[in-house]
PDB file of C-alpha atoms in Angstrom:
ATOM      1  CA  MET A 282     -14.771  60.120 145.138  1.00 38.00           C
ATOM      2  CA  ARG A 283     -17.364  58.522 147.783  1.00 38.00           C
ATOM      3  CA  MET A 284     -17.817  54.800 147.930  1.00 40.00           C
ATOM      4  CA  SER A 285     -21.201  52.960 149.178  1.00 43.00           C
ATOM      5  CA  LEU A 286     -22.710  49.738 148.817  1.00 41.00           C
ATOM      6  CA  LEU A 287     -25.438  49.246 146.310  1.00 48.00           C
ATOM      7  CA  ASN A 288     -28.181  47.562 148.423  1.00 48.00           C
ATOM      8  CA  ASP A 289     -30.754  47.596 145.866  1.00 51.00           C
ATOM      9  CA  ILE A 290     -29.849  44.873 143.623  1.00 49.00           C
ATOM     10  CA  PRO A 291     -28.906  41.138 144.706  1.00 52.00           C
ATOM     11  CA  LEU A 292     -25.217  41.553 144.886  1.00 55.00           C
ATOM     12  CA  SER A 293     -23.804  42.778 147.900  1.00 64.00           C
ATOM     13  CA  THR A 294     -20.211  42.921 146.532  1.00 76.00           C
ATOM     14  CA  LEU A 295     -20.977  45.452 143.958  1.00 88.00           C
ATOM     15  CA  GLN A 296     -20.164  49.273 145.099  1.00 90.00           C
ATOM     16  CA  LEU A 297     -20.694  52.759 143.930  1.00 90.00           C
ATOM     17  CA  TYR A 298     -18.251  55.243 143.387  1.00 91.00           C
ATOM     18  CA  LEU A 299     -19.563  59.070 143.238  1.00 95.00           C
ATOM     19  CA  THR A 300     -17.885  61.129 140.807  1.00 95.00           C
ATOM     20  CA  ALA A 301     -16.697  64.570 141.276  1.00 95.00           C
ATOM     21  CA  PRO A 302     -18.692  67.365 139.685  1.00 94.00           C
ATOM     22  CA  TYR A 303     -18.393  67.958 135.817  1.00 93.00           C
ATOM     23  CA  PRO A 304     -19.931  70.165 133.233  1.00 91.00           C
ATOM     24  CA  CYS A 305     -23.250  68.828 132.228  1.00 91.00           C
ATOM     25  CA  SER A 306     -23.180  67.823 128.698  1.00 86.00           C
ATOM     26  CA  TYR A 307     -27.149  68.568 128.287  1.00 88.00           C
ATOM     27  CA  LEU A 308     -28.016  71.524 130.269  1.00 90.00           C
ATOM     28  CA  PRO A 309     -25.809  74.726 130.007  1.00 85.00           C
ATOM     29  CA  GLN A 310     -24.314  76.159 133.133  1.00 87.00           C
ATOM     30  CA  MET A 311     -25.284  73.011 135.334  1.00 91.00           C
ATOM     31  CA  GLU A 312     -22.801  70.606 137.090  1.00 93.00           C
ATOM     32  CA  ALA A 313     -23.553  66.905 136.864  1.00 94.00           C
ATOM     33  CA  ARG A 314     -22.531  63.879 138.966  1.00 96.00           C
ATOM     34  CA  SER A 315     -22.520  60.127 138.374  1.00 96.00           C
ATOM     35  CA  GLN A 316     -22.436  57.107 140.372  1.00 95.00           C
ATOM     36  CA  VAL A 317     -20.415  54.049 138.661  1.00 95.00           C
ATOM     37  CA  ALA A 318     -20.740  50.710 139.409  1.00 94.00           C
ATOM     38  CA  THR A 319     -17.570  48.579 140.056  1.00 92.00           C
ATOM     39  CA  PRO A 320     -15.821  46.306 139.601  1.00 91.00           C
ATOM     40  CA  ALA A 321     -16.825  45.600 135.905  1.00 90.00           C
ATOM     41  CA  PHE A 322     -16.112  41.729 135.877  1.00 88.00           C
ATOM     42  CA  LEU A 323     -19.099  41.400 138.339  1.00 90.00           C
ATOM     43  CA  ILE A 324     -21.200  43.053 136.047  1.00 92.00           C
ATOM     44  CA  THR A 325     -22.621  40.059 133.830  1.00 91.00           C
ATOM     45  CA  PRO A 326     -25.433  40.526 131.344  1.00 93.00           C
ATOM     46  CA  LYS A 327     -28.009  39.493 133.976  1.00 92.00           C
ATOM     47  CA  VAL A 328     -26.766  41.975 136.641  1.00 93.00           C
ATOM     48  CA  TYR A 329     -26.479  44.714 133.859  1.00 95.00           C
ATOM     49  CA  THR A 330     -30.436  43.926 133.067  1.00 95.00           C
ATOM     50  CA  GLU A 331     -31.141  44.689 136.869  1.00 93.00           C
ATOM     51  CA  LEU A 332     -28.696  47.747 136.932  1.00 94.00           C
ATOM     52  CA  VAL A 333     -30.713  49.007 133.819  1.00 97.00           C
ATOM     53  CA  HIS A 334     -33.847  48.578 135.644  1.00 96.00           C
ATOM     54  CA  HIS A 335     -32.607  51.033 138.423  1.00 94.00           C
ATOM     55  CA  GLY A 336     -31.624  53.538 135.845  1.00 96.00           C
ATOM     56  CA  PHE A 337     -27.971  52.591 134.911  1.00 96.00           C
ATOM     57  CA  ARG A 338     -26.300  52.845 131.579  1.00 97.00           C
ATOM     58  CA  ARG A 339     -22.793  52.036 130.394  1.00 96.00           C
ATOM     59  CA  SER A 340     -20.251  53.949 128.315  1.00 95.00           C
ATOM     60  CA  GLY A 341     -17.660  51.575 127.513  1.00 95.00           C
ATOM     61  CA  SER A 342     -16.696  49.596 130.598  1.00 93.00           C
ATOM     62  CA  PHE A 343     -17.930  51.945 132.940  1.00 94.00           C
ATOM     63  CA  THR A 344     -21.499  51.567 134.130  1.00 96.00           C
ATOM     64  CA  TYR A 345     -23.362  54.594 135.582  1.00 96.00           C
ATOM     65  CA  ARG A 346     -26.391  56.575 136.644  1.00 96.00           C
ATOM     66  CA  PRO A 347     -26.922  60.430 137.161  1.00 95.00           C
ATOM     67  CA  ARG A 348     -26.541  61.539 140.692  1.00 95.00           C
ATOM     68  CA  CYS A 349     -26.657  65.090 140.727  1.00 94.00           C
ATOM     69  CA  ASP A 350     -26.434  67.233 143.519  1.00 92.00           C
ATOM     70  CA  THR A 351     -29.566  69.800 142.905  1.00 90.00           C
ATOM     71  CA  CYS A 352     -30.995  68.276 139.687  1.00 93.00           C
ATOM     72  CA  ARG A 353     -33.015  65.313 138.769  1.00 91.00           C
ATOM     73  CA  GLN A 354     -34.080  66.096 135.284  1.00 93.00           C
ATOM     74  CA  CYS A 355     -32.487  62.795 133.703  1.00 95.00           C
ATOM     75  CA  VAL A 356     -35.348  60.488 133.300  1.00 96.00           C
ATOM     76  CA  PRO A 357     -34.399  56.833 132.109  1.00 97.00           C
ATOM     77  CA  VAL A 358     -37.196  55.968 129.511  1.00 97.00           C
ATOM     78  CA  ARG A 359     -38.078  52.812 127.645  1.00 98.00           C
ATOM     79  CA  VAL A 360     -40.621  52.313 124.582  1.00 98.00           C
ATOM     80  CA  MET A 361     -43.315  49.610 125.384  1.00 97.00           C
ATOM     81  CA  VAL A 362     -42.737  47.807 122.109  1.00 98.00           C
ATOM     82  CA  ASP A 363     -46.120  45.911 121.846  1.00 97.00           C
ATOM     83  CA  GLU A 364     -48.180  48.897 122.339  1.00 97.00           C
ATOM     84  CA  PHE A 365     -45.953  51.191 119.921  1.00 97.00           C
ATOM     85  CA  ARG A 366     -47.775  52.298 116.900  1.00 97.00           C
ATOM     86  CA  PRO A 367     -45.593  54.549 114.496  1.00 97.00           C
ATOM     87  CA  SER A 368     -46.898  58.186 113.699  1.00 96.00           C
ATOM     88  CA  ARG A 369     -47.321  59.300 110.269  1.00 97.00           C
ATOM     89  CA  ALA A 370     -44.042  60.931 110.097  1.00 96.00           C
ATOM     90  CA  GLN A 371     -42.135  57.765 111.353  1.00 98.00           C
ATOM     91  CA  ARG A 372     -43.791  55.900 108.649  1.00 98.00           C
ATOM     92  CA  ARG A 373     -42.444  57.873 106.314  1.00 97.00           C
ATOM     93  CA  SER A 374     -39.114  57.624 107.725  1.00 97.00           C
ATOM     94  CA  TRP A 375     -39.309  53.874 107.658  1.00 98.00           C
ATOM     95  CA  LYS A 376     -40.339  54.202 104.070  1.00 97.00           C
ATOM     96  CA  ARG A 377     -37.607  56.382 102.949  1.00 97.00           C
ATOM     97  CA  HIS A 378     -34.678  53.911 104.267  1.00 97.00           C
ATOM     98  CA  ARG A 379     -36.473  50.560 104.343  1.00 95.00           C
ATOM     99  CA  ASP A 380     -34.042  49.669 101.511  1.00 95.00           C
ATOM    100  CA  LEU A 381     -30.836  50.133 103.357  1.00 97.00           C
ATOM    101  CA  ARG A 382     -28.968  46.705 103.961  1.00 96.00           C
ATOM    102  CA  VAL A 383     -28.767  45.864 107.451  1.00 97.00           C
ATOM    103  CA  GLU A 384     -26.183  43.598 109.112  1.00 97.00           C
ATOM    104  CA  ILE A 385     -25.823  42.427 112.883  1.00 98.00           C
ATOM    105  CA  LEU A 386     -22.397  41.949 113.833  1.00 98.00           C
ATOM    106  CA  PRO A 387     -20.246  41.503 117.172  1.00 97.00           C
ATOM    107  CA  LEU A 388     -18.424  44.740 118.028  1.00 98.00           C
ATOM    108  CA  GLN A 389     -15.648  45.384 115.969  1.00 97.00           C
ATOM    109  CA  ASP A 390     -13.369  48.058 114.581  1.00 96.00           C
ATOM    110  CA  LYS A 391     -13.091  49.260 110.868  1.00 96.00           C
ATOM    111  CA  THR A 392     -11.740  52.445 109.642  1.00 96.00           C
ATOM    112  CA  GLU A 393     -14.769  53.386 107.828  1.00 97.00           C
ATOM    113  CA  TYR A 394     -16.633  53.355 111.177  1.00 98.00           C
ATOM    114  CA  PHE A 395     -14.386  55.870 112.809  1.00 97.00           C
ATOM    115  CA  ALA A 396     -14.338  57.885 109.762  1.00 97.00           C
ATOM    116  CA  LEU A 397     -18.204  58.194 109.905  1.00 98.00           C
ATOM    117  CA  TYR A 398     -18.022  58.924 113.744  1.00 97.00           C
ATOM    118  CA  GLU A 399     -15.897  61.780 113.158  1.00 96.00           C
ATOM    119  CA  ARG A 400     -17.974  63.305 110.147  1.00 96.00           C
ATOM    120  CA  TYR A 401     -21.169  62.522 112.561  1.00 96.00           C
ATOM    121  CA  GLN A 402     -19.382  64.238 115.571  1.00 94.00           C
ATOM    122  CA  GLN A 403     -18.498  67.367 113.790  1.00 93.00           C
ATOM    123  CA  ALA A 404     -21.475  67.879 112.131  1.00 93.00           C
ATOM    124  CA  ARG A 405     -23.860  67.347 115.066  1.00 87.00           C
ATOM    125  CA  HIS A 406     -21.633  68.060 118.126  1.00 83.00           C
ATOM    126  CA  SER A 407     -19.119  70.555 116.961  1.00 76.00           C
ATOM    127  CA  ASN A 408     -19.247  72.138 120.175  1.00 76.00           C
ATOM    128  CA  SER A 409     -18.695  68.948 122.275  1.00 76.00           C
ATOM    129  CA  SER A 410     -15.230  67.258 123.463  1.00 78.00           C
ATOM    130  CA  MET A 411     -16.492  64.068 121.285  1.00 81.00           C
ATOM    131  CA  ALA A 412     -15.607  65.931 118.280  1.00 77.00           C
ATOM    132  CA  GLU A 413     -12.012  65.798 119.084  1.00 85.00           C
ATOM    133  CA  ASP A 414     -12.181  61.967 119.967  1.00 92.00           C
ATOM    134  CA  THR A 415      -9.134  59.912 118.984  1.00 94.00           C
ATOM    135  CA  PRO A 416      -9.787  56.653 117.382  1.00 95.00           C
ATOM    136  CA  GLU A 417      -8.779  54.996 121.115  1.00 96.00           C
ATOM    137  CA  GLN A 418     -11.425  57.198 122.692  1.00 96.00           C
ATOM    138  CA  TYR A 419     -13.875  55.887 120.208  1.00 96.00           C
ATOM    139  CA  ARG A 420     -13.018  52.455 120.809  1.00 96.00           C
ATOM    140  CA  ASN A 421     -13.197  52.923 124.415  1.00 96.00           C
ATOM    141  CA  PHE A 422     -16.665  54.434 124.145  1.00 96.00           C
ATOM    142  CA  LEU A 423     -18.016  52.113 121.943  1.00 97.00           C
ATOM    143  CA  LEU A 424     -16.110  48.645 121.293  1.00 97.00           C
ATOM    144  CA  GLN A 425     -15.417  47.767 124.847  1.00 95.00           C
ATOM    145  CA  SER A 426     -18.369  45.957 126.522  1.00 96.00           C
ATOM    146  CA  HIS A 427     -18.670  43.308 129.429  1.00 93.00           C
ATOM    147  CA  VAL A 428     -22.243  42.661 128.505  1.00 96.00           C
ATOM    148  CA  ASP A 429     -24.002  41.271 125.319  1.00 97.00           C
ATOM    149  CA  SER A 430     -23.278  44.081 122.436  1.00 98.00           C
ATOM    150  CA  LEU A 431     -24.162  43.958 118.879  1.00 97.00           C
ATOM    151  CA  LEU A 432     -23.068  46.274 116.300  1.00 98.00           C
ATOM    152  CA  VAL A 433     -25.330  47.065 113.554  1.00 98.00           C
ATOM    153  CA  GLU A 434     -24.419  48.350 110.202  1.00 97.00           C
ATOM    154  CA  PHE A 435     -26.846  50.320 107.848  1.00 98.00           C
ATOM    155  CA  ARG A 436     -25.655  50.546 104.186  1.00 97.00           C
ATOM    156  CA  GLU A 437     -26.987  51.447 100.812  1.00 95.00           C
ATOM    157  CA  PRO A 438     -27.569  48.454  98.399  1.00 92.00           C
ATOM    158  CA  SER A 439     -24.563  46.776  97.244  1.00 82.00           C
ATOM    159  CA  ASP A 440     -22.797  47.719  93.612  1.00 73.00           C
ATOM    160  CA  PRO A 441     -22.774  44.463  91.826  1.00 68.00           C
ATOM    161  CA  VAL A 442     -21.458  46.121  88.628  1.00 65.00           C
ATOM    162  CA  HIS A 443     -18.267  46.998  90.429  1.00 63.00           C
ATOM    163  CA  ASP A 444     -18.423  44.305  92.953  1.00 64.00           C
ATOM    164  CA  ARG A 445     -18.557  46.895  95.957  1.00 75.00           C
ATOM    165  CA  PRO A 446     -20.425  46.799  99.284  1.00 80.00           C
ATOM    166  CA  GLY A 447     -22.758  49.664  99.601  1.00 90.00           C
ATOM    167  CA  GLU A 448     -22.118  52.912 100.949  1.00 94.00           C
ATOM    168  CA  LEU A 449     -22.133  52.904 105.121  1.00 97.00           C
ATOM    169  CA  ARG A 450     -24.850  55.352 106.195  1.00 98.00           C
ATOM    170  CA  MET A 451     -25.285  54.233 109.768  1.00 98.00           C
ATOM    171  CA  VAL A 452     -23.789  52.441 112.711  1.00 98.00           C
ATOM    172  CA  SER A 453     -25.468  51.351 115.960  1.00 98.00           C
ATOM    173  CA  VAL A 454     -24.336  49.557 119.272  1.00 98.00           C
ATOM    174  CA  VAL A 455     -26.903  48.009 120.931  1.00 98.00           C
ATOM    175  CA  ASP A 456     -27.134  46.056 124.417  1.00 98.00           C
ATOM    176  CA  VAL A 457     -29.338  42.822 124.547  1.00 98.00           C
ATOM    177  CA  LEU A 458     -31.015  42.658 128.243  1.00 98.00           C
ATOM    178  CA  ASP A 459     -33.202  39.747 129.692  1.00 97.00           C
ATOM    179  CA  ASP A 460     -36.386  41.948 128.777  1.00 98.00           C
ATOM    180  CA  GLY A 461     -35.361  44.218 125.914  1.00 98.00           C
ATOM    181  CA  LEU A 462     -32.666  46.036 124.022  1.00 98.00           C
ATOM    182  CA  SER A 463     -30.733  49.215 125.245  1.00 98.00           C
ATOM    183  CA  ALA A 464     -29.704  51.662 122.522  1.00 98.00           C
ATOM    184  CA  VAL A 465     -26.051  52.638 123.418  1.00 98.00           C
ATOM    185  CA  TYR A 466     -25.053  54.914 120.691  1.00 97.00           C
ATOM    186  CA  THR A 467     -25.644  55.371 117.061  1.00 97.00           C
ATOM    187  CA  PHE A 468     -24.094  57.868 114.574  1.00 97.00           C
ATOM    188  CA  TYR A 469     -24.852  58.120 110.846  1.00 98.00           C
ATOM    189  CA  ASP A 470     -23.750  60.157 107.684  1.00 97.00           C
ATOM    190  CA  PRO A 471     -24.842  63.872 108.342  1.00 96.00           C
ATOM    191  CA  GLY A 472     -24.553  64.865 104.914  1.00 94.00           C
ATOM    192  CA  ILE A 473     -27.611  63.199 103.295  1.00 94.00           C
ATOM    193  CA  ALA A 474     -30.819  65.667 102.554  1.00 90.00           C
ATOM    194  CA  GLN A 475     -33.884  64.893 104.060  1.00 92.00           C
ATOM    195  CA  ALA A 476     -32.623  61.771 105.644  1.00 96.00           C
ATOM    196  CA  SER A 477     -34.130  60.669 108.894  1.00 96.00           C
ATOM    197  CA  PHE A 478     -31.566  57.958 109.889  1.00 97.00           C
ATOM    198  CA  GLY A 479     -32.021  58.639 113.567  1.00 96.00           C
ATOM    199  CA  THR A 480     -35.882  57.775 113.429  1.00 97.00           C
ATOM    200  CA  PHE A 481     -35.423  54.797 111.231  1.00 98.00           C
ATOM    201  CA  ASN A 482     -32.513  53.320 113.584  1.00 98.00           C
ATOM    202  CA  ILE A 483     -34.964  53.456 116.618  1.00 98.00           C
ATOM    203  CA  LEU A 484     -37.847  51.813 114.385  1.00 98.00           C
ATOM    204  CA  TRP A 485     -35.753  49.368 113.790  1.00 98.00           C
ATOM    205  CA  GLN A 486     -34.629  48.632 117.192  1.00 98.00           C
ATOM    206  CA  ILE A 487     -38.442  48.360 117.739  1.00 98.00           C
ATOM    207  CA  GLU A 488     -38.884  45.789 115.198  1.00 98.00           C
ATOM    208  CA  LEU A 489     -35.666  43.671 116.425  1.00 98.00           C
ATOM    209  CA  CYS A 490     -37.227  43.743 119.961  1.00 98.00           C
ATOM    210  CA  ARG A 491     -40.451  42.318 118.365  1.00 98.00           C
ATOM    211  CA  LYS A 492     -38.871  39.484 116.595  1.00 98.00           C
ATOM    212  CA  LEU A 493     -36.845  38.383 119.573  1.00 97.00           C
ATOM    213  CA  GLN A 494     -40.091  38.815 121.746  1.00 98.00           C
ATOM    214  CA  LEU A 495     -38.463  41.467 124.019  1.00 98.00           C
ATOM    215  CA  PRO A 496     -41.002  44.047 125.667  1.00 98.00           C
ATOM    216  CA  TYR A 497     -38.892  47.186 126.012  1.00 98.00           C
ATOM    217  CA  LEU A 498     -36.592  49.159 123.971  1.00 98.00           C
ATOM    218  CA  TYR A 499     -34.477  51.293 126.688  1.00 98.00           C
ATOM    219  CA  LEU A 500     -33.558  54.609 125.256  1.00 98.00           C
ATOM    220  CA  GLY A 501     -31.385  55.863 128.114  1.00 96.00           C
ATOM    221  CA  TYR A 502     -32.275  59.256 129.626  1.00 96.00           C
ATOM    222  CA  TRP A 503     -34.814  61.725 128.527  1.00 95.00           C
ATOM    223  CA  ILE A 504     -34.511  65.385 129.834  1.00 94.00           C
ATOM    224  CA  ARG A 505     -37.143  67.564 129.068  1.00 90.00           C
ATOM    225  CA  ALA A 506     -35.309  70.638 128.945  1.00 89.00           C
ATOM    226  CA  SER A 507     -32.776  69.351 126.282  1.00 89.00           C
ATOM    227  CA  ARG A 508     -33.563  69.812 122.611  1.00 85.00           C
ATOM    228  CA  LYS A 509     -30.874  66.759 121.946  1.00 84.00           C
ATOM    229  CA  MET A 510     -33.202  64.638 123.985  1.00 87.00           C
ATOM    230  CA  ALA A 511     -36.305  65.814 122.471  1.00 86.00           C
ATOM    231  CA  TYR A 512     -36.993  63.104 120.024  1.00 90.00           C
ATOM    232  CA  LYS A 513     -37.022  60.419 122.723  1.00 94.00           C
ATOM    233  CA  ALA A 514     -40.559  61.643 123.479  1.00 93.00           C
ATOM    234  CA  HIS A 515     -41.759  60.899 119.922  1.00 93.00           C
ATOM    235  CA  PHE A 516     -41.931  57.000 120.466  1.00 96.00           C
ATOM    236  CA  LEU A 517     -44.948  56.557 122.580  1.00 94.00           C
ATOM    237  CA  PRO A 518     -45.979  54.803 124.580  1.00 95.00           C
ATOM    238  CA  LEU A 519     -43.059  55.792 126.837  1.00 96.00           C
ATOM    239  CA  GLN A 520     -42.373  54.638 130.327  1.00 97.00           C
ATOM    240  CA  GLY A 521     -39.864  56.662 132.752  1.00 96.00           C
ATOM    241  CA  LEU A 522     -38.322  55.597 136.008  1.00 96.00           C
ATOM    242  CA  ARG A 523     -39.284  57.917 138.707  1.00 91.00           C
ATOM    243  CA  ASN A 524     -38.925  57.151 142.533  1.00 89.00           C
ATOM    244  CA  GLY A 525     -37.832  53.859 141.560  1.00 91.00           C
ATOM    245  CA  GLU A 526     -40.729  52.947 139.534  1.00 95.00           C
ATOM    246  CA  TRP A 527     -41.356  52.666 135.763  1.00 96.00           C
ATOM    247  CA  LEU A 528     -44.491  54.768 135.368  1.00 95.00           C
ATOM    248  CA  PRO A 529     -46.114  55.880 131.493  1.00 94.00           C
ATOM    249  CA  LEU A 530     -45.100  59.176 130.600  1.00 90.00           C
ATOM    250  CA  SER A 531     -48.110  60.789 128.823  1.00 72.00           C
ATOM    251  CA  GLU A 532     -47.861  63.068 125.574  1.00 61.00           C
ATOM    252  CA  GLU A 533     -48.758  65.879 127.851  1.00 51.00           C
ATOM    253  CA  GLN A 534     -45.577  64.988 130.321  1.00 64.00           C
ATOM    254  CA  THR A 535     -43.247  64.978 127.252  1.00 63.00           C
ATOM    255  CA  LYS A 536     -44.197  67.957 125.691  1.00 62.00           C
ATOM    256  CA  CYS A 537     -41.171  70.471 125.726  1.00 52.00           C
TER     257      CYS A 537
END
């Protein structure tokens, strides 16, 4: 690994480590590299906001951004909340799932969370190493955080007759920034026909940004050539970070 000082945010003691190459998760036959910001204890919520402005994200306690040798296809993107208007399909998704009961919680571990995570990974990402995640790997990925993070439960309405909570349908982990929310990861029940939980989740996060008067929802990296990332381009208007500047991405630019 190679070490360098991070000079583009006001924290001279923060350092970047460049990882060795590893297989890209999104583009077959490509190699990826990342810059990892350390030490983690210096990355306060305020500093993390600045890092996100510079294209960083986090996975558990690791804060990183892509720094590949020959590829620059990962584009950090954020939804401009005040200007967003849902499409007809998105309005249908909202109507379909609006009866889900939502509870905002601190990060916590439950057996049913990991059971849903396993089902989601095996159904949606069966060829990925994440499909084989252990409970410890799951906790390290989603339940470790050094910033302000929330866990959001989405359940079917409760069953008062049998005094039971509603069936768990979706779990989302979200970071709270100074100027927005950052969508960390979402997993949901893959076995419900005609469901559009992922779309509903982003719409819900946009609404939460509005309630909190936060102007942006950060969606991580969009890769034009990756089908896995295509959904992010449906939430216009969208800004992308290019050459250090957040600029609008047009509908034409985001077409695959």
